[in-house]
Each structure stands twice: as C-alpha cells, then as structure tokens.
PDB file of C-alpha atoms in Angstrom:
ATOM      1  CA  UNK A   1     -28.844 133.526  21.711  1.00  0.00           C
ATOM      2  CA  UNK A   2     -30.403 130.095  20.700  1.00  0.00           C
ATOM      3  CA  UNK A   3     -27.282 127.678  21.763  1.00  0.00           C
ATOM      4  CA  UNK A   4     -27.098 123.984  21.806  1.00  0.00           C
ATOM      5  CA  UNK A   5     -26.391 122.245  24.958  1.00  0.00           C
ATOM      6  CA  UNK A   6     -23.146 121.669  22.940  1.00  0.00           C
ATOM      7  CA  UNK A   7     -22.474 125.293  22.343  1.00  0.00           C
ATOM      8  CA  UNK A   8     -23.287 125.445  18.971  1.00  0.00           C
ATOM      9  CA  UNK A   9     -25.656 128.341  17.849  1.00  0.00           C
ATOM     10  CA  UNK A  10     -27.457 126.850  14.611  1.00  0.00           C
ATOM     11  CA  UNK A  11     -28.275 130.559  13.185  1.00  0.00           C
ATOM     12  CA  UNK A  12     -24.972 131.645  13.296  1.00  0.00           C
ATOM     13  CA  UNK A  13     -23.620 128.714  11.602  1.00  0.00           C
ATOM     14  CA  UNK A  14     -26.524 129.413   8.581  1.00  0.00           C
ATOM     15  CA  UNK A  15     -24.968 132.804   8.204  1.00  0.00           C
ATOM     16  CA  UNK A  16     -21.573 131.243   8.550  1.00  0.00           C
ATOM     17  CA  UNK A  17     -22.232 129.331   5.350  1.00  0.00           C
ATOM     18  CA  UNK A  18     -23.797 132.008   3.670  1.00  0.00           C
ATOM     19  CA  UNK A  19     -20.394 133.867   3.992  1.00  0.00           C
ATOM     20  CA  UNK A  20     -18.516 130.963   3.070  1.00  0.00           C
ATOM     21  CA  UNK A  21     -20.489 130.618   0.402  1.00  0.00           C
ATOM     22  CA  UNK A  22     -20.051 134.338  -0.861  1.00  0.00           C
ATOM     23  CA  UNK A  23     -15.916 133.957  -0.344  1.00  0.00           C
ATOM     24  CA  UNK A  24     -15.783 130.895  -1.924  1.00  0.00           C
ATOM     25  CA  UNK A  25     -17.467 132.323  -5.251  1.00  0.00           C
ATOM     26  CA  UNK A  26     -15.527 135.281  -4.766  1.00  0.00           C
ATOM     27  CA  UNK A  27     -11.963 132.792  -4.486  1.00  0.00           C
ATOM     28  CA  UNK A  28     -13.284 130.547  -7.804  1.00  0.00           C
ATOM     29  CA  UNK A  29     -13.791 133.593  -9.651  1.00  0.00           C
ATOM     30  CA  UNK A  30     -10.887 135.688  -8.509  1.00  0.00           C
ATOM     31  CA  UNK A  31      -8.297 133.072  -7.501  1.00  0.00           C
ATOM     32  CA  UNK A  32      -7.087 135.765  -5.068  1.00  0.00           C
ATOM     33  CA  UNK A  33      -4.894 133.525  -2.405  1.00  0.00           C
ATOM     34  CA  UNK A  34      -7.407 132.808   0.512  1.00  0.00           C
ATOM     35  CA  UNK A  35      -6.156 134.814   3.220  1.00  0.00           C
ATOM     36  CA  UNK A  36      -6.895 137.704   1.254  1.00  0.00           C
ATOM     37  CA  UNK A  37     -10.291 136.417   0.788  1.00  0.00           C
ATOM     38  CA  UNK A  38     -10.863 135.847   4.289  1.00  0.00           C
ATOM     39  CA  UNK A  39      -9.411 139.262   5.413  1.00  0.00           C
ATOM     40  CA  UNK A  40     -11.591 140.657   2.880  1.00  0.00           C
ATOM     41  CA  UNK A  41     -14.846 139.087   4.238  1.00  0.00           C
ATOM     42  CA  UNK A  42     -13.696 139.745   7.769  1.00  0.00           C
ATOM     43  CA  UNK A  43     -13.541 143.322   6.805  1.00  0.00           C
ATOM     44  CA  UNK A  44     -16.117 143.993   4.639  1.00  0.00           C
ATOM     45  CA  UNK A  45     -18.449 141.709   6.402  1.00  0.00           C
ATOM     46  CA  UNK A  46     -20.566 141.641   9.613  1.00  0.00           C
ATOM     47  CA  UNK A  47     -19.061 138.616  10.955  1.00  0.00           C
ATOM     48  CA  UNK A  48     -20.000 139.518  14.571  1.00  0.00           C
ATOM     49  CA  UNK A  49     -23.368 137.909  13.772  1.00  0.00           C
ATOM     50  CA  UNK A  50     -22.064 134.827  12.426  1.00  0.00           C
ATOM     51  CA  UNK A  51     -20.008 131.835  13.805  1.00  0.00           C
ATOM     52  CA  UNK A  52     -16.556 133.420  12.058  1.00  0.00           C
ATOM     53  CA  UNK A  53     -14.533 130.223  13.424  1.00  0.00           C
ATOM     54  CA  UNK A  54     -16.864 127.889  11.456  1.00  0.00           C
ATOM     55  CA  UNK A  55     -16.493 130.567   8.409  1.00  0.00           C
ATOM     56  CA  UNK A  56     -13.233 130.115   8.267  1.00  0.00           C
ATOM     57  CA  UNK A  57     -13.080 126.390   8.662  1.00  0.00           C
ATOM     58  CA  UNK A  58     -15.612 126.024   5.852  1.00  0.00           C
ATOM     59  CA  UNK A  59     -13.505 128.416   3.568  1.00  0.00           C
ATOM     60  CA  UNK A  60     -10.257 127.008   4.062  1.00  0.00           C
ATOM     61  CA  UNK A  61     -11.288 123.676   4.052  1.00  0.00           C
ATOM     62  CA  UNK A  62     -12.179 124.063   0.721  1.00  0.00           C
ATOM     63  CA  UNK A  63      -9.387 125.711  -0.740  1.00  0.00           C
ATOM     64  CA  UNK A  64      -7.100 123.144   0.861  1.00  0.00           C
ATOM     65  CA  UNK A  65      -9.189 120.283  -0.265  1.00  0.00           C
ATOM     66  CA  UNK A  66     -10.678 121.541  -3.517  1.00  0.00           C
ATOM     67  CA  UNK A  67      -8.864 118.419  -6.125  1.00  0.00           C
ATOM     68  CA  UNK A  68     -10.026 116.062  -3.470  1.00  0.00           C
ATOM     69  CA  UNK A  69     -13.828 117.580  -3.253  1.00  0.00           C
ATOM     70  CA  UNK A  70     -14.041 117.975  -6.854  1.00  0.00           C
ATOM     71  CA  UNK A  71     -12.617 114.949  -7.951  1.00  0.00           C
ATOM     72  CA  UNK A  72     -15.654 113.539  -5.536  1.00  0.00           C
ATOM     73  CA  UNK A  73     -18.574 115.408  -6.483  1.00  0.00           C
ATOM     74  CA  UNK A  74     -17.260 114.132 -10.130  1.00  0.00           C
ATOM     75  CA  UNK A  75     -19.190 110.969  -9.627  1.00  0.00           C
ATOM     76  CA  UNK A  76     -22.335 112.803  -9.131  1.00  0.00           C
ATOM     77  CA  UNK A  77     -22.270 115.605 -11.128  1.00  0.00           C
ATOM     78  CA  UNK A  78     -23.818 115.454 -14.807  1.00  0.00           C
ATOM     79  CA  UNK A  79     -20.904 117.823 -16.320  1.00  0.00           C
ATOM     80  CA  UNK A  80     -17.921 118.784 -15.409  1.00  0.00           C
ATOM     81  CA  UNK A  81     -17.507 120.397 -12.434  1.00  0.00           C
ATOM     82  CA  UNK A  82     -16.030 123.847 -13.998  1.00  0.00           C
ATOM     83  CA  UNK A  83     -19.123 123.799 -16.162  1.00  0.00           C
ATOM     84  CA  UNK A  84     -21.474 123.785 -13.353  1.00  0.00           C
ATOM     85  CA  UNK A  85     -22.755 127.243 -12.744  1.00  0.00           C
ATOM     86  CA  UNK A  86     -20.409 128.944  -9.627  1.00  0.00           C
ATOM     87  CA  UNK A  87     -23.295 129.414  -7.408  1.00  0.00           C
ATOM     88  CA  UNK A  88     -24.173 125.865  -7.510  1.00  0.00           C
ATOM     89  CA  UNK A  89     -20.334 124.971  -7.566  1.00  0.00           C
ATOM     90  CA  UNK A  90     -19.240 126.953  -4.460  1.00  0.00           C
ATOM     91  CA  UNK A  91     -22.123 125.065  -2.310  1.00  0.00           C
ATOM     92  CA  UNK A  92     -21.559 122.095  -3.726  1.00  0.00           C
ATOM     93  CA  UNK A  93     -18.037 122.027  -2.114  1.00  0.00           C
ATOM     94  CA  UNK A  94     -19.120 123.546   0.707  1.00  0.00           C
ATOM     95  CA  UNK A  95     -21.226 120.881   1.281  1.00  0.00           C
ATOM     96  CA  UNK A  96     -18.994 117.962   0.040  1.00  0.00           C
ATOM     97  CA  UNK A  97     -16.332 119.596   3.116  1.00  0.00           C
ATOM     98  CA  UNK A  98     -18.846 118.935   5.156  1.00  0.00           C
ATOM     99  CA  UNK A  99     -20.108 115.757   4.475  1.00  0.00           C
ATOM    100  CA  UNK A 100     -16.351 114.489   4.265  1.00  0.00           C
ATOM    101  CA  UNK A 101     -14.420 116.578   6.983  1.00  0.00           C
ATOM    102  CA  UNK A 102     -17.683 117.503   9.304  1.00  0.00           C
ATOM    103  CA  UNK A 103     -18.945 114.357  10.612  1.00  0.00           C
ATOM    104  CA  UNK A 104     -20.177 116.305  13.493  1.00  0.00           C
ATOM    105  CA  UNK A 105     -22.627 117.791  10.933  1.00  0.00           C
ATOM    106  CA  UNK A 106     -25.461 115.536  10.595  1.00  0.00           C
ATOM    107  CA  UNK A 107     -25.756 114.976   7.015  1.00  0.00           C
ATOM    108  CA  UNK A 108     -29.368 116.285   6.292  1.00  0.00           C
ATOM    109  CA  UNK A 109     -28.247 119.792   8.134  1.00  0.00           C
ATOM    110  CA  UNK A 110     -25.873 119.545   5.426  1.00  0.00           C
ATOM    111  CA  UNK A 111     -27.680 119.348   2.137  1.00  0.00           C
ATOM    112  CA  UNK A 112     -30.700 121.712   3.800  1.00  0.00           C
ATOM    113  CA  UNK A 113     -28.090 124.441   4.378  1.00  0.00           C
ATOM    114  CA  UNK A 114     -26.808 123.910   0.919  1.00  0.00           C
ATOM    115  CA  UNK A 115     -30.193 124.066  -0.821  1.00  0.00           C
ATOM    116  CA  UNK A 116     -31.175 127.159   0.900  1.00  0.00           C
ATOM    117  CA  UNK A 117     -28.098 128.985   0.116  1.00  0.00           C
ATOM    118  CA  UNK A 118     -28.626 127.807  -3.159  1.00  0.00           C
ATOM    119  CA  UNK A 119     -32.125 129.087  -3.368  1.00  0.00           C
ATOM    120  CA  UNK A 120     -31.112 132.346  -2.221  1.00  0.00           C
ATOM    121  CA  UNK A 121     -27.568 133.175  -4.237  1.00  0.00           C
ATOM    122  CA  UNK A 122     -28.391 130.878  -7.230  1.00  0.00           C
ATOM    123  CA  UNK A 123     -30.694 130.294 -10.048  1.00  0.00           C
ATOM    124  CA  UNK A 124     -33.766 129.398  -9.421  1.00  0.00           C
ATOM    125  CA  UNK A 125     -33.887 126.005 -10.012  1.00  0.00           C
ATOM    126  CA  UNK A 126     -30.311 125.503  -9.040  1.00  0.00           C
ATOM    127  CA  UNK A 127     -31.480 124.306  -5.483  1.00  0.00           C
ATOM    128  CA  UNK A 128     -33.004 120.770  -6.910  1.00  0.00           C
ATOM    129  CA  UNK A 129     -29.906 120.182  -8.610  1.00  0.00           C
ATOM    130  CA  UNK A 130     -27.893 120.812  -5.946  1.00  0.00           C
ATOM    131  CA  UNK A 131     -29.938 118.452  -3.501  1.00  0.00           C
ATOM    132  CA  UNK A 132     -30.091 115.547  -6.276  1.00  0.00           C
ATOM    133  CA  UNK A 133     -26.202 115.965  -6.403  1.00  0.00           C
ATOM    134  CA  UNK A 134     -25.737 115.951  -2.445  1.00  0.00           C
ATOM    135  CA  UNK A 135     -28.211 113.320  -1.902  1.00  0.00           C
ATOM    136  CA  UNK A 136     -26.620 110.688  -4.203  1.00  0.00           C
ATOM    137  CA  UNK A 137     -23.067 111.894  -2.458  1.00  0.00           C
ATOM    138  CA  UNK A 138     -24.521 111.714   1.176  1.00  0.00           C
ATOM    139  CA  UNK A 139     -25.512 107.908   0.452  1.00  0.00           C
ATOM    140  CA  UNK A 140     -21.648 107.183  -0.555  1.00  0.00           C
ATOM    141  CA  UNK A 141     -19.905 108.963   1.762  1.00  0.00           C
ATOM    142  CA  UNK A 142     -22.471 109.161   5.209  1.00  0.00           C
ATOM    143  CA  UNK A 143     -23.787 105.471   4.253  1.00  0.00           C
ATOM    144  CA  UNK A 144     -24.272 104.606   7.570  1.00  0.00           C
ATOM    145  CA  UNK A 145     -25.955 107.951   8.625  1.00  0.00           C
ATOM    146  CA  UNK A 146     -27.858 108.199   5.814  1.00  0.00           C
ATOM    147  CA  UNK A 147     -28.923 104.591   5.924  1.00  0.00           C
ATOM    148  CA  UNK A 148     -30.147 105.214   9.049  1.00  0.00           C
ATOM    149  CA  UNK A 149     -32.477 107.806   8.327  1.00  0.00           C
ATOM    150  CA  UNK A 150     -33.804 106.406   5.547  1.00  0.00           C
ATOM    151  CA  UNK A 151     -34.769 103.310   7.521  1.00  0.00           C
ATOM    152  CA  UNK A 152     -36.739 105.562  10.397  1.00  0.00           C
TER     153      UNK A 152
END
C-alpha cells in the first residue's frame, strides 16, 4: 500500500470519490434517504479497495450540506444548478464539500480529483466546465491557498 507518512493512502481516496460520486448521482436522482444509499454502495460495492471512511464522509457531507453547497457553487455556475447535467452536478458538490469542510485537502487535489471523475462518468467535455467552475470557487473560498500557489 502507497501510504502517506500521515496515513493517508491517495489511491484509495481516488476510488473513494469515485464511489461518492456514483451514490451521490444515485441520491439526486433517486432521493432515496442516504443511509439507504450508503448501505447500498457498501453492499453492492467493493469498498475494501477504497478508503470507505472518507466515502462516507464525502457522501454525507453532501447530503447534510447540499442548500449550503449549492447555494455556493450558485455564484459560479452559468445556470442553475438543477440544470447542470447530474454528472457534472454530483462532482461539483463533491468538490465544493471539500473545498469548504476539507481543508486538509489541498485545494488543487481537489479540483484534479473532480475533473477526472468528471472525465470518466461525464460528458466529454464536462471536465473543463467543471474545472472553470471549481477554479473560480477555489479562489473565493481557499484564497489564501490558492493565492499561494498561484504566486510560486
């Protein structure tokens, strides 16, 4: 296994997402109450191989925070956020979580694990519009971070 010194294993944290992902499409579609999603995705999927603590963070962080998220992303969004296509949605607030809720998540690990979820569940463009969203939200909300970087 390919740990951090800080215990965190980076590739099972990717496929945490990509389950997130999944369960949170699955929850905007469905509206099924999210324990059921969650014991869904803890049966149906192989969450040996992924960090299932992080999965279920992610998930239930959204749920719980979804006005908040969305009424964020709002400001960076071109539409409105229902008519954004569900892929691109579900990431979106994965991502916003993060960024808002996961300061231990340095921002650009952030909006690269969005894209690439995005370029492999979405549309196939849906990735640039999901890092011009998360970009413009990353300077607002991780100013300081993302200051930083840009600075380097």
């Amino acid at each position: 296994m390919n740990r951090r010194p800080e215990g965190i294993d980076p590739a099972a944290r990717s496929r945490a997402r990509r389950r997130a992902l999944q369960a949170v499409y699955a929850w905007q579609l469905s509206g099924t109450p999210v324990v059921e999603v969650l014991a869904q995705f803890r049966h149906e999927q192989d969450m040996e191989i992924a960090d299932a603590e992080y999965f279920e963070d992610l998930v239930r962080g959204v749920v719980t925070h979804c006005g908040d998220l969305d009424e964020g992303l709002a400001r960076f969004v071109d539409r409105p956020l229902p008519q954004v296509d569900p892929i691109e949605r579900a990431a979106l607030r994965i991502a916003a979580y993060e960024l808002v809720h996961r300061i231990d998540v340095p921002y650009r690990v952030v909006i690269n694990e969005a894209i690439e979820s995005v370029k492999r569940f979405g549309a196939e463009h849906g990735h640039t519009y999901v890092n011009g969203v998360l970009d413009r939200a990353a300077l607002e909300w991780r100013a300081a971070e993302a200051g930083a970087a840009r600075r380097r």
